[in-house]
Amino acid sequence: MDILEFTPKPDRYAWTFGGAAPTHRIKPGTVLRLWSDDAFCGRLRNITDLPSASLDSRYLNPQTGPFYVEGAEPGDTLVLHFIDMTPARSWGASATIPFFGGLTGTDRTATLQEPLPERTWIYQVDSARKTVTFEAQASELSLELPMAPMLGTVGVAPARGEVRSSLVPDMFGGNMDTPEMRPGATCYLGVNVEGALFSIGDGHYRQGEGESCGTAVEGAMNTTLAVELIKGGAPVWPRIEDDDHLMVIGSSRPLEDAWRISQVDMVLWFGELFGLDRLDAYQLLSQISLAPLANVVDTNFSAMTKVAKSLLPPTQVYGGIHRHLRELAATLSPR
C-alpha cells in the first residue's frame, strides 16, 4: 500500500471546499498520515489571548488538502476510514466569541442584548493519561476529562463549481462538527467533481454534542486515514459507519430541517440495504433511531440520525468495505 505523510505549511492551508488546487494526487488504497492545524491557527495559546484581538475572521478553520483521488468521478462514493487521531500539541484552546455560539445573540439570531463577554480557556493535554483538563476562571474548579479526538471538518469539493467556506457544513460534508468523526469510523461522501478534492481539519480533543458555545477543545491533530473509492452509489448526504452503527448527517437551517434531511436519507439507505419501501422504512426508523446533535452554531446546523446495527438484519454496507478497512488498520504500525 502507498503511505503518504504530509504536514502543510501555512501558505498551503485550504480555507474553502472547492476553488483550491490539490496538494497531492493519490490512488485509492492510499494511507495518509496528516497534520492539521487547529481552527484558530494556533493563535489562542493563553487565557489572555482573546479572539477579537488574536484572530482574523478570514483565516479560520484551515484545512489540510485538498487531495485529488485518481479515478474519482461525479456520482462515485469516496470512502475515508479514520484509523488514528492523536493530539499534535500539549494544549488545546476554546473560547466564547462575540455574536457566535448557541446561547447568545448572533448575526443570524439578532437580539438587542449585548454579546456574551469574550473568554479563552486553555486545556492541558496529558497524553499518557489521555485526558484534557478544564480549569474554571471564576472559581477554583478543575476537572480532568477523557480525551476524545475527532475531526470537525471532513469534506469534498461541492457540485456546480461552488466554492464554500471551510466554516460551512452542507451536502459535501465540511464543518459538520460531529463527535462521531473519530478513529474507527468510516465516512462515505458523494463525489461531485473529478478527483473528489477532499480535505480534513478542525481537530477537536473533545467536544460535546451540539458544540454549544461554538468552539470545542480545539487542537492541532495527527490523523491517519485510509482512502478508498467505490464507483457509483454516491450518497446525497454524508454517511458514517462504525462497528456498531449506521449514521447520516444533514445540515441546514432551521435545525428541524437538518434533522429531516438525516432522517430522509436514512429511509433511503434502508431501501438500498434491505429493499424496504419508504413507508416501511419510515415506520422502522421511527422505532429505532437516535438523533444526536452535531452542531447548533455553524452557518448551517448539523443533525444526525443514528441506528444500531444490532437492530437491523445483517448486511454488507458498501460491499463490506468498513470491515475491510478495519482489518487493514490493524496491520499498520503506530505512527
mmCIF file of N, CA, C and O in Angstrom, residues 44 47-55 94-99 115-121 137:
data_model
loop_
_atom_site.group_PDB
_atom_site.id
_atom_site.type_symbol
_atom_site.label_atom_id
_atom_site.label_comp_id
_atom_site.label_asym_id
_atom_site.label_seq_id
_atom_site.Cartn_x
_atom_site.Cartn_y
_atom_site.Cartn_z
ATOM 1 N N LEU A 44 -4.550 31.127 19.762
ATOM 2 C CA LEU A 44 -5.004 31.222 21.149
ATOM 3 C C LEU A 44 -4.169 30.258 21.981
ATOM 4 O O LEU A 44 -4.387 29.046 21.961
ATOM 5 N N ILE A 47 -4.822 32.293 28.282
ATOM 6 C CA ILE A 47 -6.162 32.797 28.583
ATOM 7 C C ILE A 47 -6.261 34.300 28.330
ATOM 8 O O ILE A 47 -7.369 34.840 28.250
ATOM 9 N N THR A 48 -5.124 34.970 28.176
ATOM 10 C CA THR A 48 -5.144 36.398 27.859
ATOM 11 C C THR A 48 -5.275 36.667 26.359
ATOM 12 O O THR A 48 -5.439 37.820 25.956
ATOM 13 N N ASP A 49 -5.193 35.625 25.530
ATOM 14 C CA ASP A 49 -5.369 35.778 24.078
ATOM 15 C C ASP A 49 -6.866 35.748 23.766
ATOM 16 O O ASP A 49 -7.491 34.686 23.765
ATOM 17 N N LEU A 50 -7.452 36.913 23.521
ATOM 18 C CA LEU A 50 -8.878 36.987 23.245
ATOM 19 C C LEU A 50 -9.138 36.946 21.737
ATOM 20 O O LEU A 50 -8.354 37.487 20.950
ATOM 21 N N PRO A 51 -10.231 36.314 21.310
ATOM 22 C CA PRO A 51 -10.479 36.157 19.875
ATOM 23 C C PRO A 51 -10.473 37.453 19.079
ATOM 24 O O PRO A 51 -9.913 37.519 17.987
ATOM 25 N N SER A 52 -11.096 38.530 19.596
ATOM 26 C CA SER A 52 -11.196 39.758 18.807
ATOM 27 C C SER A 52 -9.837 40.363 18.501
ATOM 28 O O SER A 52 -9.654 41.002 17.460
ATOM 29 N N ALA A 53 -8.880 40.157 19.374
ATOM 30 C CA ALA A 53 -7.544 40.710 19.159
ATOM 31 C C ALA A 53 -6.601 39.726 18.475
ATOM 32 O O ALA A 53 -5.612 40.146 17.860
ATOM 33 N N SER A 54 -6.896 38.435 18.563
ATOM 34 C CA SER A 54 -5.931 37.425 18.111
ATOM 35 C C SER A 54 -6.285 36.774 16.784
ATOM 36 O O SER A 54 -5.407 36.212 16.122
ATOM 37 N N LEU A 55 -7.559 36.807 16.392
ATOM 38 C CA LEU A 55 -7.995 36.046 15.226
ATOM 39 C C LEU A 55 -8.353 36.957 14.066
ATOM 40 O O LEU A 55 -8.848 38.066 14.250
ATOM 41 N N SER A 94 -10.235 26.771 23.767
ATOM 42 C CA SER A 94 -11.642 27.029 23.494
ATOM 43 C C SER A 94 -11.940 28.472 23.876
ATOM 44 O O SER A 94 -11.153 29.102 24.600
ATOM 45 N N ALA A 95 -13.052 28.991 23.390
ATOM 46 C CA ALA A 95 -13.332 30.414 23.647
ATOM 47 C C ALA A 95 -14.802 30.719 23.434
ATOM 48 O O ALA A 95 -15.501 30.021 22.705
ATOM 49 N N THR A 96 -15.265 31.768 24.097
ATOM 50 C CA THR A 96 -16.510 32.410 23.705
ATOM 51 C C THR A 96 -16.144 33.573 22.792
ATOM 52 O O THR A 96 -15.205 34.332 23.073
ATOM 53 N N ILE A 97 -16.888 33.684 21.686
ATOM 54 C CA ILE A 97 -16.600 34.664 20.643
ATOM 55 C C ILE A 97 -17.833 35.533 20.445
ATOM 56 O O ILE A 97 -18.956 35.008 20.336
ATOM 57 N N PRO A 98 -17.700 36.858 20.421
ATOM 58 C CA PRO A 98 -18.869 37.723 20.274
ATOM 59 C C PRO A 98 -19.720 37.377 19.057
ATOM 60 O O PRO A 98 -19.200 37.135 17.971
ATOM 61 N N PHE A 99 -21.022 37.324 19.276
ATOM 62 C CA PHE A 99 -22.006 37.047 18.231
ATOM 63 C C PHE A 99 -21.793 35.689 17.575
ATOM 64 O O PHE A 99 -22.020 35.505 16.382
ATOM 65 N N PRO A 115 -23.429 41.097 23.246
ATOM 66 C CA PRO A 115 -22.875 39.740 23.158
ATOM 67 C C PRO A 115 -22.300 39.303 24.498
ATOM 68 O O PRO A 115 -21.956 40.136 25.344
ATOM 69 N N LEU A 116 -22.201 37.990 24.680
ATOM 70 C CA LEU A 116 -21.527 37.483 25.867
ATOM 71 C C LEU A 116 -20.067 37.923 25.858
ATOM 72 O O LEU A 116 -19.463 38.095 24.803
ATOM 73 N N PRO A 117 -19.468 38.126 27.024
ATOM 74 C CA PRO A 117 -18.065 38.528 27.066
ATOM 75 C C PRO A 117 -17.153 37.474 26.444
ATOM 76 O O PRO A 117 -17.443 36.278 26.468
ATOM 77 N N GLU A 118 -16.046 37.941 25.891
ATOM 78 C CA GLU A 118 -15.016 37.026 25.392
ATOM 79 C C GLU A 118 -14.289 36.377 26.561
ATOM 80 O O GLU A 118 -14.050 37.011 27.587
ATOM 81 N N ARG A 119 -13.923 35.131 26.350
ATOM 82 C CA ARG A 119 -13.079 34.459 27.327
ATOM 83 C C ARG A 119 -12.382 33.293 26.615
ATOM 84 O O ARG A 119 -12.979 32.662 25.749
ATOM 85 N N THR A 120 -11.158 33.034 26.971
ATOM 86 C CA THR A 120 -10.392 31.924 26.391
ATOM 87 C C THR A 120 -10.001 30.956 27.494
ATOM 88 O O THR A 120 -9.566 31.381 28.567
ATOM 89 N N TRP A 121 -10.178 29.677 27.206
ATOM 90 C CA TRP A 121 -9.765 28.609 28.119
ATOM 91 C C TRP A 121 -8.668 27.787 27.451
ATOM 92 O O TRP A 121 -8.775 27.467 26.255
ATOM 93 N N GLN A 137 -12.343 29.777 35.353
ATOM 94 C CA GLN A 137 -11.640 31.046 35.570
ATOM 95 C C GLN A 137 -12.261 31.891 36.668
ATOM 96 O O GLN A 137 -11.596 32.772 37.213
#
